[in-house]
C-alpha cells in the first residue's frame, strides 16, 4: 500500500507522512519495555545470590550465637536458633573489657585519621595534580608503592622511633601511622582526579584575582566534596578494623581499640563461643551505625562522577 500524504493550507505546518505497516507483519514489543532475560543474566543472578549468602552467613552466625547460652550452643550447634534469649555473654564482655572506653578509643583514632588523612591528601594532590610539579608521575607512583608496603615491615622501625620520642603506648602513635598510610592512598587517588581538572576554570579564577589558596578552597574543594566524603567514610572504617599496629603500639588496657579488646578476650581461658560472638556483635554495631548514617553520602559520592 502506498504512503498517503495530505496537503495542508499555506502558512501551516506540513502534515506528517504516514506509512502503514506491511501486511502480515506485526510489531512485537516486550512488555513494559524490558528485554527478555538471557542465560547470562540468570547466571549473573545466581552468582549474586551465592555471594549474598556468603556475605550474610557470618552475620547470621554472629547474631544467632550472641544470644545463646553455652549449654544451648553445645546441644544445638552454631546454626540452630536459641531456645531462649541469653544476654549474659554480652554483659560479660561489656564489663570485662570496659566496652564504652574501647569504643571511644576506636572512634577517636578513626575519626582523627579520616580527617587528617583527607586534609593531607587534598594538599598533596593539589600540589601534584594542579600545581604541575616536575616528575609528578613518579611522585604519584611513589605514593602508590608506599601504600602497597606491608604493615609488618613498618613495625620494627616504628617501634624504636616511637620509643625514642615518647609516643609508645599512646593513641597518637597509631593516629600518625594510619594518617600517613591512608594519606598515601588518598594522594594517589586525588592527584589522578585533580590532574584532569579543567584548566579553563582555574584560569578564570586566576583572572578574577583568586590566589592559589582561594582556588583550592573555593573552587576545587566544593567540586571534589563528594569524592572527599567517600574517602572520609572509607578511611574511618579501614582504621576502625585495623588490628596489628594498635596491638603492637597500644599495650595498656585503657588505650586499646575494639578489635584489640576482642582478641585479648578470646585468649582468656574462661572464654566461650557465645561470648566471642557477643563481642563480635558489639564490635560490629558502631561501624554498622556509622555506615547507615552516611550511606546516602557514600552513594552520592560514588555516583557523582557518573553524571555531568
PDB file of C-alpha atoms in Angstrom:
ATOM      1  CA  UNK A   1       0.000   0.000   0.000  1.00  0.00           C
ATOM      2  CA  UNK A   2       1.422   3.412  -0.902  1.00  0.00           C
ATOM      3  CA  UNK A   3       2.049   6.122   1.674  1.00  0.00           C
ATOM      4  CA  UNK A   4      -0.724   8.750   1.978  1.00  0.00           C
ATOM      5  CA  UNK A   5       0.035  12.463   2.245  1.00  0.00           C
ATOM      6  CA  UNK A   6      -2.461  15.238   2.995  1.00  0.00           C
ATOM      7  CA  UNK A   7      -1.919  18.706   1.519  1.00  0.00           C
ATOM      8  CA  UNK A   8      -2.065  21.436   4.176  1.00  0.00           C
ATOM      9  CA  UNK A   9      -3.143  25.050   3.609  1.00  0.00           C
ATOM     10  CA  UNK A  10      -0.492  27.710   3.132  1.00  0.00           C
ATOM     11  CA  UNK A  11       1.091  29.032   6.337  1.00  0.00           C
ATOM     12  CA  UNK A  12       0.519  25.885   8.352  1.00  0.00           C
ATOM     13  CA  UNK A  13       2.893  23.096   9.368  1.00  0.00           C
ATOM     14  CA  UNK A  14       3.165  20.406   6.691  1.00  0.00           C
ATOM     15  CA  UNK A  15       1.486  17.148   7.644  1.00  0.00           C
ATOM     16  CA  UNK A  16       3.409  14.063   8.624  1.00  0.00           C
ATOM     17  CA  UNK A  17       3.708  11.289   6.110  1.00  0.00           C
ATOM     18  CA  UNK A  18       2.106   8.130   7.483  1.00  0.00           C
ATOM     19  CA  UNK A  19       3.302   4.817   6.183  1.00  0.00           C
ATOM     20  CA  UNK A  20       1.017   1.926   7.113  1.00  0.00           C
ATOM     21  CA  UNK A  21       2.670  -1.295   8.264  1.00  0.00           C
ATOM     22  CA  UNK A  22       3.152  -4.058   5.761  1.00  0.00           C
ATOM     23  CA  UNK A  23       0.522  -6.754   5.591  1.00  0.00           C
ATOM     24  CA  UNK A  24       1.147  -9.899   7.569  1.00  0.00           C
ATOM     25  CA  UNK A  25       3.849  -8.292   9.700  1.00  0.00           C
ATOM     26  CA  UNK A  26       3.300  -7.465  13.380  1.00  0.00           C
ATOM     27  CA  UNK A  27       5.484  -5.230  15.528  1.00  0.00           C
ATOM     28  CA  UNK A  28       6.239  -7.123  18.738  1.00  0.00           C
ATOM     29  CA  UNK A  29       7.350  -5.053  21.695  1.00  0.00           C
ATOM     30  CA  UNK A  30       8.481  -6.500  25.035  1.00  0.00           C
ATOM     31  CA  UNK A  31       6.035  -5.928  27.846  1.00  0.00           C
ATOM     32  CA  UNK A  32       6.985  -2.934  29.995  1.00  0.00           C
ATOM     33  CA  UNK A  33       9.881  -2.030  27.681  1.00  0.00           C
ATOM     34  CA  UNK A  34      12.122  -4.726  29.201  1.00  0.00           C
ATOM     35  CA  UNK A  35      14.184  -7.129  27.172  1.00  0.00           C
ATOM     36  CA  UNK A  36      13.927 -10.853  27.629  1.00  0.00           C
ATOM     37  CA  UNK A  37      16.389 -12.335  30.106  1.00  0.00           C
ATOM     38  CA  UNK A  38      19.149 -14.437  28.656  1.00  0.00           C
ATOM     39  CA  UNK A  39      21.156 -17.277  30.104  1.00  0.00           C
ATOM     40  CA  UNK A  40      23.970 -14.902  31.028  1.00  0.00           C
ATOM     41  CA  UNK A  41      21.543 -12.777  33.056  1.00  0.00           C
ATOM     42  CA  UNK A  42      20.323 -15.775  35.020  1.00  0.00           C
ATOM     43  CA  UNK A  43      23.927 -16.901  35.591  1.00  0.00           C
ATOM     44  CA  UNK A  44      24.881 -13.484  36.946  1.00  0.00           C
ATOM     45  CA  UNK A  45      21.798 -13.507  39.155  1.00  0.00           C
ATOM     46  CA  UNK A  46      22.800 -16.902  40.550  1.00  0.00           C
ATOM     47  CA  UNK A  47      26.306 -15.645  41.311  1.00  0.00           C
ATOM     48  CA  UNK A  48      24.818 -12.574  43.021  1.00  0.00           C
ATOM     49  CA  UNK A  49      22.605 -14.759  45.207  1.00  0.00           C
ATOM     50  CA  UNK A  50      25.521 -17.026  46.151  1.00  0.00           C
ATOM     51  CA  UNK A  51      27.676 -14.000  47.002  1.00  0.00           C
ATOM     52  CA  UNK A  52      24.883 -12.520  49.127  1.00  0.00           C
ATOM     53  CA  UNK A  53      24.518 -15.780  51.052  1.00  0.00           C
ATOM     54  CA  UNK A  54      28.286 -15.962  51.593  1.00  0.00           C
ATOM     55  CA  UNK A  55      28.261 -12.403  52.990  1.00  0.00           C
ATOM     56  CA  UNK A  56      25.157 -12.809  55.155  1.00  0.00           C
ATOM     57  CA  UNK A  57      26.123 -16.211  56.635  1.00  0.00           C
ATOM     58  CA  UNK A  58      28.823 -14.898  59.059  1.00  0.00           C
ATOM     59  CA  UNK A  59      26.494 -12.141  60.281  1.00  0.00           C
ATOM     60  CA  UNK A  60      23.781 -14.731  60.858  1.00  0.00           C
ATOM     61  CA  UNK A  61      26.136 -16.896  62.913  1.00  0.00           C
ATOM     62  CA  UNK A  62      27.269 -13.928  64.996  1.00  0.00           C
ATOM     63  CA  UNK A  63      23.719 -12.730  65.621  1.00  0.00           C
ATOM     64  CA  UNK A  64      22.318 -16.162  66.493  1.00  0.00           C
ATOM     65  CA  UNK A  65      25.173 -17.297  68.743  1.00  0.00           C
ATOM     66  CA  UNK A  66      25.369 -13.986  70.591  1.00  0.00           C
ATOM     67  CA  UNK A  67      22.099 -14.752  72.353  1.00  0.00           C
ATOM     68  CA  UNK A  68      22.776 -18.411  73.162  1.00  0.00           C
ATOM     69  CA  UNK A  69      23.847 -19.910  76.440  1.00  0.00           C
ATOM     70  CA  UNK A  70      26.880 -22.246  76.404  1.00  0.00           C
ATOM     71  CA  UNK A  71      24.601 -25.205  77.097  1.00  0.00           C
ATOM     72  CA  UNK A  72      22.269 -24.204  74.258  1.00  0.00           C
ATOM     73  CA  UNK A  73      25.222 -23.937  71.911  1.00  0.00           C
ATOM     74  CA  UNK A  74      26.543 -27.366  72.935  1.00  0.00           C
ATOM     75  CA  UNK A  75      23.167 -29.024  72.401  1.00  0.00           C
ATOM     76  CA  UNK A  76      22.021 -27.322  69.200  1.00  0.00           C
ATOM     77  CA  UNK A  77      25.230 -26.302  67.459  1.00  0.00           C
ATOM     78  CA  UNK A  78      26.015 -22.975  65.791  1.00  0.00           C
ATOM     79  CA  UNK A  79      23.196 -22.968  63.219  1.00  0.00           C
ATOM     80  CA  UNK A  80      20.190 -23.632  65.431  1.00  0.00           C
ATOM     81  CA  UNK A  81      18.170 -20.710  66.771  1.00  0.00           C
ATOM     82  CA  UNK A  82      18.438 -20.122  70.524  1.00  0.00           C
ATOM     83  CA  UNK A  83      15.726 -21.684  72.653  1.00  0.00           C
ATOM     84  CA  UNK A  84      15.719 -18.562  74.865  1.00  0.00           C
ATOM     85  CA  UNK A  85      17.463 -15.197  74.689  1.00  0.00           C
ATOM     86  CA  UNK A  86      20.678 -15.206  76.706  1.00  0.00           C
ATOM     87  CA  UNK A  87      22.286 -11.813  77.470  1.00  0.00           C
ATOM     88  CA  UNK A  88      24.977 -12.905  79.912  1.00  0.00           C
ATOM     89  CA  UNK A  89      27.599 -13.168  77.155  1.00  0.00           C
ATOM     90  CA  UNK A  90      27.035  -9.549  76.069  1.00  0.00           C
ATOM     91  CA  UNK A  91      27.050  -8.354  79.681  1.00  0.00           C
ATOM     92  CA  UNK A  92      30.237 -10.317  80.456  1.00  0.00           C
ATOM     93  CA  UNK A  93      32.119  -8.815  77.521  1.00  0.00           C
ATOM     94  CA  UNK A  94      30.811  -5.302  78.270  1.00  0.00           C
ATOM     95  CA  UNK A  95      32.046  -5.413  81.859  1.00  0.00           C
ATOM     96  CA  UNK A  96      35.247  -7.369  81.328  1.00  0.00           C
ATOM     97  CA  UNK A  97      36.818  -5.031  78.734  1.00  0.00           C
ATOM     98  CA  UNK A  98      35.083  -1.730  79.615  1.00  0.00           C
ATOM     99  CA  UNK A  99      33.499  -1.586  76.166  1.00  0.00           C
ATOM    100  CA  UNK A 100      32.480   2.134  76.157  1.00  0.00           C
ATOM    101  CA  UNK A 101      36.120   3.095  76.704  1.00  0.00           C
ATOM    102  CA  UNK A 102      37.243   0.902  73.808  1.00  0.00           C
ATOM    103  CA  UNK A 103      34.554   2.360  71.545  1.00  0.00           C
ATOM    104  CA  UNK A 104      35.706   5.882  72.361  1.00  0.00           C
ATOM    105  CA  UNK A 105      39.347   4.972  71.636  1.00  0.00           C
ATOM    106  CA  UNK A 106      38.423   3.467  68.273  1.00  0.00           C
ATOM    107  CA  UNK A 107      36.137   6.380  67.408  1.00  0.00           C
ATOM    108  CA  UNK A 108      38.750   8.991  68.321  1.00  0.00           C
ATOM    109  CA  UNK A 109      41.556   7.267  66.423  1.00  0.00           C
ATOM    110  CA  UNK A 110      39.448   6.533  63.332  1.00  0.00           C
ATOM    111  CA  UNK A 111      37.893   9.998  63.234  1.00  0.00           C
ATOM    112  CA  UNK A 112      41.207  11.819  63.586  1.00  0.00           C
ATOM    113  CA  UNK A 113      42.858   9.612  60.962  1.00  0.00           C
ATOM    114  CA  UNK A 114      39.992  10.137  58.497  1.00  0.00           C
ATOM    115  CA  UNK A 115      40.031  13.936  58.819  1.00  0.00           C
ATOM    116  CA  UNK A 116      43.808  14.385  58.858  1.00  0.00           C
ATOM    117  CA  UNK A 117      44.413  11.922  56.023  1.00  0.00           C
ATOM    118  CA  UNK A 118      41.857  13.634  53.773  1.00  0.00           C
ATOM    119  CA  UNK A 119      43.293  17.072  54.558  1.00  0.00           C
ATOM    120  CA  UNK A 120      46.855  15.971  53.762  1.00  0.00           C
ATOM    121  CA  UNK A 121      45.649  14.167  50.633  1.00  0.00           C
ATOM    122  CA  UNK A 122      43.947  17.310  49.345  1.00  0.00           C
ATOM    123  CA  UNK A 123      47.051  19.443  49.884  1.00  0.00           C
ATOM    124  CA  UNK A 124      49.365  16.871  48.305  1.00  0.00           C
ATOM    125  CA  UNK A 125      47.068  16.232  45.355  1.00  0.00           C
ATOM    126  CA  UNK A 126      46.640  19.959  44.736  1.00  0.00           C
ATOM    127  CA  UNK A 127      50.411  20.411  44.523  1.00  0.00           C
ATOM    128  CA  UNK A 128      50.915  17.328  42.344  1.00  0.00           C
ATOM    129  CA  UNK A 129      47.826  17.313  40.132  1.00  0.00           C
ATOM    130  CA  UNK A 130      47.163  21.048  39.671  1.00  0.00           C
ATOM    131  CA  UNK A 131      50.466  22.614  40.689  1.00  0.00           C
ATOM    132  CA  UNK A 132      52.081  20.632  37.862  1.00  0.00           C
ATOM    133  CA  UNK A 133      55.284  19.825  39.743  1.00  0.00           C
ATOM    134  CA  UNK A 134      58.070  18.194  37.781  1.00  0.00           C
ATOM    135  CA  UNK A 135      58.098  14.420  37.816  1.00  0.00           C
ATOM    136  CA  UNK A 136      54.546  14.215  39.184  1.00  0.00           C
ATOM    137  CA  UNK A 137      54.007  10.807  37.560  1.00  0.00           C
ATOM    138  CA  UNK A 138      56.922   9.346  39.515  1.00  0.00           C
ATOM    139  CA  UNK A 139      55.720  11.014  42.699  1.00  0.00           C
ATOM    140  CA  UNK A 140      52.247   9.517  42.303  1.00  0.00           C
ATOM    141  CA  UNK A 141      53.833   6.118  41.637  1.00  0.00           C
ATOM    142  CA  UNK A 142      55.909   6.528  44.812  1.00  0.00           C
ATOM    143  CA  UNK A 143      52.760   7.155  46.837  1.00  0.00           C
ATOM    144  CA  UNK A 144      51.186   4.040  45.331  1.00  0.00           C
ATOM    145  CA  UNK A 145      54.210   1.915  46.220  1.00  0.00           C
ATOM    146  CA  UNK A 146      54.191   3.330  49.756  1.00  0.00           C
ATOM    147  CA  UNK A 147      50.577   2.296  50.113  1.00  0.00           C
ATOM    148  CA  UNK A 148      51.437  -1.250  49.000  1.00  0.00           C
ATOM    149  CA  UNK A 149      54.107  -1.634  51.680  1.00  0.00           C
ATOM    150  CA  UNK A 150      53.034  -4.324  54.196  1.00  0.00           C
ATOM    151  CA  UNK A 151      52.464  -3.200  57.760  1.00  0.00           C
ATOM    152  CA  UNK A 152      54.723  -5.919  59.132  1.00  0.00           C
ATOM    153  CA  UNK A 153      57.694  -4.146  57.536  1.00  0.00           C
ATOM    154  CA  UNK A 154      56.882  -0.972  59.499  1.00  0.00           C
ATOM    155  CA  UNK A 155      56.663  -2.449  62.995  1.00  0.00           C
ATOM    156  CA  UNK A 156      60.371  -2.697  63.811  1.00  0.00           C
ATOM    157  CA  UNK A 157      61.473   0.855  62.825  1.00  0.00           C
ATOM    158  CA  UNK A 158      58.279   2.471  64.124  1.00  0.00           C
ATOM    159  CA  UNK A 159      58.639   0.729  67.481  1.00  0.00           C
ATOM    160  CA  UNK A 160      62.067   2.250  68.139  1.00  0.00           C
ATOM    161  CA  UNK A 161      61.059   5.619  66.713  1.00  0.00           C
ATOM    162  CA  UNK A 162      58.032   5.972  68.998  1.00  0.00           C
ATOM    163  CA  UNK A 163      60.065   4.691  71.927  1.00  0.00           C
ATOM    164  CA  UNK A 164      62.640   7.425  71.287  1.00  0.00           C
ATOM    165  CA  UNK A 165      60.109  10.270  71.051  1.00  0.00           C
ATOM    166  CA  UNK A 166      57.944   9.065  73.948  1.00  0.00           C
ATOM    167  CA  UNK A 167      54.831   8.180  71.923  1.00  0.00           C
ATOM    168  CA  UNK A 168      54.865   4.434  72.566  1.00  0.00           C
ATOM    169  CA  UNK A 169      51.624   3.254  74.187  1.00  0.00           C
ATOM    170  CA  UNK A 170      49.962   6.487  73.066  1.00  0.00           C
ATOM    171  CA  UNK A 171      46.968   6.744  70.754  1.00  0.00           C
ATOM    172  CA  UNK A 172      48.748   9.461  68.768  1.00  0.00           C
ATOM    173  CA  UNK A 173      51.332   6.956  67.593  1.00  0.00           C
ATOM    174  CA  UNK A 174      48.597   4.935  65.883  1.00  0.00           C
ATOM    175  CA  UNK A 175      46.978   8.126  64.539  1.00  0.00           C
ATOM    176  CA  UNK A 176      50.259   9.262  62.966  1.00  0.00           C
ATOM    177  CA  UNK A 177      50.949   5.869  61.365  1.00  0.00           C
ATOM    178  CA  UNK A 178      47.494   5.432  59.854  1.00  0.00           C
ATOM    179  CA  UNK A 179      47.291   9.071  58.755  1.00  0.00           C
ATOM    180  CA  UNK A 180      50.424   8.583  56.668  1.00  0.00           C
ATOM    181  CA  UNK A 181      49.209   5.239  55.279  1.00  0.00           C
ATOM    182  CA  UNK A 182      45.726   6.478  54.360  1.00  0.00           C
ATOM    183  CA  UNK A 183      47.058   9.796  53.028  1.00  0.00           C
ATOM    184  CA  UNK A 184      49.308   7.886  50.619  1.00  0.00           C
ATOM    185  CA  UNK A 185      46.280   6.233  49.065  1.00  0.00           C
ATOM    186  CA  UNK A 186      44.252   9.463  49.145  1.00  0.00           C
ATOM    187  CA  UNK A 187      47.058  11.397  47.448  1.00  0.00           C
ATOM    188  CA  UNK A 188      47.341   8.776  44.711  1.00  0.00           C
ATOM    189  CA  UNK A 189      43.592   8.897  44.064  1.00  0.00           C
ATOM    190  CA  UNK A 190      43.071  12.671  44.271  1.00  0.00           C
ATOM    191  CA  UNK A 191      46.193  13.502  42.260  1.00  0.00           C
ATOM    192  CA  UNK A 192      44.791  11.473  39.376  1.00  0.00           C
ATOM    193  CA  UNK A 193      41.446  13.267  39.700  1.00  0.00           C
ATOM    194  CA  UNK A 194      42.902  16.768  40.023  1.00  0.00           C
ATOM    195  CA  UNK A 195      45.193  16.133  37.064  1.00  0.00           C
ATOM    196  CA  UNK A 196      42.111  16.094  34.794  1.00  0.00           C
ATOM    197  CA  UNK A 197      40.604  19.253  36.293  1.00  0.00           C
ATOM    198  CA  UNK A 198      39.574  21.759  33.563  1.00  0.00           C
ATOM    199  CA  UNK A 199      42.260  24.406  33.087  1.00  0.00           C
ATOM    200  CA  UNK A 200      39.675  26.944  31.944  1.00  0.00           C
ATOM    201  CA  UNK A 201      38.065  27.024  35.377  1.00  0.00           C
ATOM    202  CA  UNK A 202      41.401  27.601  37.089  1.00  0.00           C
ATOM    203  CA  UNK A 203      42.411  30.302  34.613  1.00  0.00           C
ATOM    204  CA  UNK A 204      39.078  32.071  35.076  1.00  0.00           C
ATOM    205  CA  UNK A 205      39.534  32.040  38.851  1.00  0.00           C
ATOM    206  CA  UNK A 206      43.075  33.415  38.495  1.00  0.00           C
ATOM    207  CA  UNK A 207      41.855  36.214  36.212  1.00  0.00           C
ATOM    208  CA  UNK A 208      39.263  37.142  38.840  1.00  0.00           C
ATOM    209  CA  UNK A 209      42.115  37.666  41.305  1.00  0.00           C
ATOM    210  CA  UNK A 210      41.860  34.431  43.322  1.00  0.00           C
ATOM    211  CA  UNK A 211      45.031  33.203  44.981  1.00  0.00           C
ATOM    212  CA  UNK A 212      46.101  29.556  44.995  1.00  0.00           C
ATOM    213  CA  UNK A 213      44.661  29.102  48.463  1.00  0.00           C
ATOM    214  CA  UNK A 214      41.322  30.583  47.356  1.00  0.00           C
ATOM    215  CA  UNK A 215      41.296  28.406  44.235  1.00  0.00           C
ATOM    216  CA  UNK A 216      41.802  25.331  46.406  1.00  0.00           C
ATOM    217  CA  UNK A 217      39.094  26.031  48.988  1.00  0.00           C
ATOM    218  CA  UNK A 218      36.555  27.939  46.852  1.00  0.00           C
ATOM    219  CA  UNK A 219      36.804  26.154  43.516  1.00  0.00           C
ATOM    220  CA  UNK A 220      38.378  22.721  43.813  1.00  0.00           C
ATOM    221  CA  UNK A 221      37.182  21.720  47.273  1.00  0.00           C
ATOM    222  CA  UNK A 222      33.419  22.268  46.610  1.00  0.00           C
ATOM    223  CA  UNK A 223      33.607  20.353  43.328  1.00  0.00           C
ATOM    224  CA  UNK A 224      35.509  17.415  44.828  1.00  0.00           C
ATOM    225  CA  UNK A 225      33.470  17.294  48.045  1.00  0.00           C
ATOM    226  CA  UNK A 226      31.598  14.064  47.081  1.00  0.00           C
ATOM    227  CA  UNK A 227      34.905  12.276  46.474  1.00  0.00           C
ATOM    228  CA  UNK A 228      36.319  13.563  49.751  1.00  0.00           C
ATOM    229  CA  UNK A 229      33.255  12.368  51.671  1.00  0.00           C
ATOM    230  CA  UNK A 230      33.773   8.864  50.264  1.00  0.00           C
ATOM    231  CA  UNK A 231      37.411   8.947  51.370  1.00  0.00           C
ATOM    232  CA  UNK A 232      36.425  10.047  54.890  1.00  0.00           C
ATOM    233  CA  UNK A 233      33.994   7.135  55.216  1.00  0.00           C
ATOM    234  CA  UNK A 234      36.445   4.570  53.864  1.00  0.00           C
ATOM    235  CA  UNK A 235      39.352   5.852  55.966  1.00  0.00           C
ATOM    236  CA  UNK A 236      37.195   5.715  59.103  1.00  0.00           C
ATOM    237  CA  UNK A 237      36.052   2.130  58.517  1.00  0.00           C
ATOM    238  CA  UNK A 238      39.507   0.908  57.441  1.00  0.00           C
ATOM    239  CA  UNK A 239      41.142   2.405  60.523  1.00  0.00           C
ATOM    240  CA  UNK A 240      38.426   1.069  62.828  1.00  0.00           C
ATOM    241  CA  UNK A 241      39.084  -2.503  61.642  1.00  0.00           C
ATOM    242  CA  UNK A 242      42.890  -2.314  61.918  1.00  0.00           C
ATOM    243  CA  UNK A 243      44.408  -4.766  64.342  1.00  0.00           C
ATOM    244  CA  UNK A 244      48.158  -5.340  64.017  1.00  0.00           C
ATOM    245  CA  UNK A 245      49.524  -1.822  64.604  1.00  0.00           C
ATOM    246  CA  UNK A 246      47.134  -0.997  67.505  1.00  0.00           C
ATOM    247  CA  UNK A 247      48.016  -4.345  69.064  1.00  0.00           C
ATOM    248  CA  UNK A 248      51.735  -3.502  68.838  1.00  0.00           C
ATOM    249  CA  UNK A 249      51.729   0.123  69.993  1.00  0.00           C
ATOM    250  CA  UNK A 250      48.788   0.208  72.440  1.00  0.00           C
ATOM    251  CA  UNK A 251      49.773  -2.189  75.197  1.00  0.00           C
ATOM    252  CA  UNK A 252      47.851  -0.694  78.125  1.00  0.00           C
ATOM    253  CA  UNK A 253      44.224  -1.652  78.644  1.00  0.00           C
ATOM    254  CA  UNK A 254      42.909   1.933  78.698  1.00  0.00           C
ATOM    255  CA  UNK A 255      44.336   2.705  75.223  1.00  0.00           C
ATOM    256  CA  UNK A 256      43.188  -0.394  73.363  1.00  0.00           C
ATOM    257  CA  UNK A 257      40.715  -0.336  70.479  1.00  0.00           C
ATOM    258  CA  UNK A 258      37.683  -2.572  69.935  1.00  0.00           C
ATOM    259  CA  UNK A 259      39.407  -5.185  67.689  1.00  0.00           C
ATOM    260  CA  UNK A 260      42.313  -5.473  70.132  1.00  0.00           C
ATOM    261  CA  UNK A 261      39.933  -5.862  73.091  1.00  0.00           C
ATOM    262  CA  UNK A 262      38.062  -8.637  71.285  1.00  0.00           C
ATOM    263  CA  UNK A 263      41.282 -10.518  70.542  1.00  0.00           C
ATOM    264  CA  UNK A 264      42.519 -10.172  74.131  1.00  0.00           C
ATOM    265  CA  UNK A 265      39.262 -11.545  75.469  1.00  0.00           C
ATOM    266  CA  UNK A 266      39.434 -14.542  73.165  1.00  0.00           C
ATOM    267  CA  UNK A 267      42.704 -15.562  74.749  1.00  0.00           C
ATOM    268  CA  UNK A 268      41.112 -15.886  78.176  1.00  0.00           C
ATOM    269  CA  UNK A 269      40.660 -19.466  79.385  1.00  0.00           C
ATOM    270  CA  UNK A 270      37.168 -18.608  80.627  1.00  0.00           C
ATOM    271  CA  UNK A 271      36.130 -17.554  77.123  1.00  0.00           C
ATOM    272  CA  UNK A 272      33.362 -19.403  75.271  1.00  0.00           C
ATOM    273  CA  UNK A 273      31.911 -19.240  71.777  1.00  0.00           C
ATOM    274  CA  UNK A 274      28.778 -17.352  72.765  1.00  0.00           C
ATOM    275  CA  UNK A 275      30.736 -14.593  74.489  1.00  0.00           C
ATOM    276  CA  UNK A 276      33.051 -14.415  71.476  1.00  0.00           C
ATOM    277  CA  UNK A 277      30.026 -13.937  69.213  1.00  0.00           C
ATOM    278  CA  UNK A 278      28.643 -11.309  71.583  1.00  0.00           C
ATOM    279  CA  UNK A 279      31.930  -9.393  71.470  1.00  0.00           C
ATOM    280  CA  UNK A 280      31.957  -9.551  67.666  1.00  0.00           C
ATOM    281  CA  UNK A 281      28.367  -8.269  67.571  1.00  0.00           C
ATOM    282  CA  UNK A 282      29.149  -5.338  69.850  1.00  0.00           C
ATOM    283  CA  UNK A 283      32.229  -4.512  67.791  1.00  0.00           C
ATOM    284  CA  UNK A 284      30.181  -4.583  64.591  1.00  0.00           C
ATOM    285  CA  UNK A 285      27.330  -2.355  65.745  1.00  0.00           C
ATOM    286  CA  UNK A 286      29.244   1.007  65.815  1.00  0.00           C
ATOM    287  CA  UNK A 287      30.578   0.626  62.272  1.00  0.00           C
ATOM    288  CA  UNK A 288      27.162  -0.516  61.064  1.00  0.00           C
ATOM    289  CA  UNK A 289      25.521   2.561  62.587  1.00  0.00           C
ATOM    290  CA  UNK A 290      28.202   4.788  61.068  1.00  0.00           C
ATOM    291  CA  UNK A 291      27.645   3.224  57.638  1.00  0.00           C
ATOM    292  CA  UNK A 292      23.859   3.584  57.833  1.00  0.00           C
ATOM    293  CA  UNK A 293      24.141   7.243  58.835  1.00  0.00           C
ATOM    294  CA  UNK A 294      26.451   8.098  55.931  1.00  0.00           C
ATOM    295  CA  UNK A 295      25.036   5.654  53.384  1.00  0.00           C
ATOM    296  CA  UNK A 296      23.378   8.388  51.327  1.00  0.00           C
ATOM    297  CA  UNK A 297      26.562  10.463  51.378  1.00  0.00           C
ATOM    298  CA  UNK A 298      28.552   7.437  50.217  1.00  0.00           C
ATOM    299  CA  UNK A 299      26.104   6.731  47.406  1.00  0.00           C
ATOM    300  CA  UNK A 300      26.127  10.335  46.196  1.00  0.00           C
ATOM    301  CA  UNK A 301      29.910  10.445  46.289  1.00  0.00           C
ATOM    302  CA  UNK A 302      30.355   7.243  44.294  1.00  0.00           C
ATOM    303  CA  UNK A 303      27.816   8.220  41.614  1.00  0.00           C
ATOM    304  CA  UNK A 304      28.853  11.893  41.427  1.00  0.00           C
ATOM    305  CA  UNK A 305      31.324  11.306  38.611  1.00  0.00           C
ATOM    306  CA  UNK A 306      28.877   9.268  36.532  1.00  0.00           C
ATOM    307  CA  UNK A 307      26.553  12.210  35.765  1.00  0.00           C
ATOM    308  CA  UNK A 308      27.793  15.533  34.426  1.00  0.00           C
TER     309      UNK A 308
END
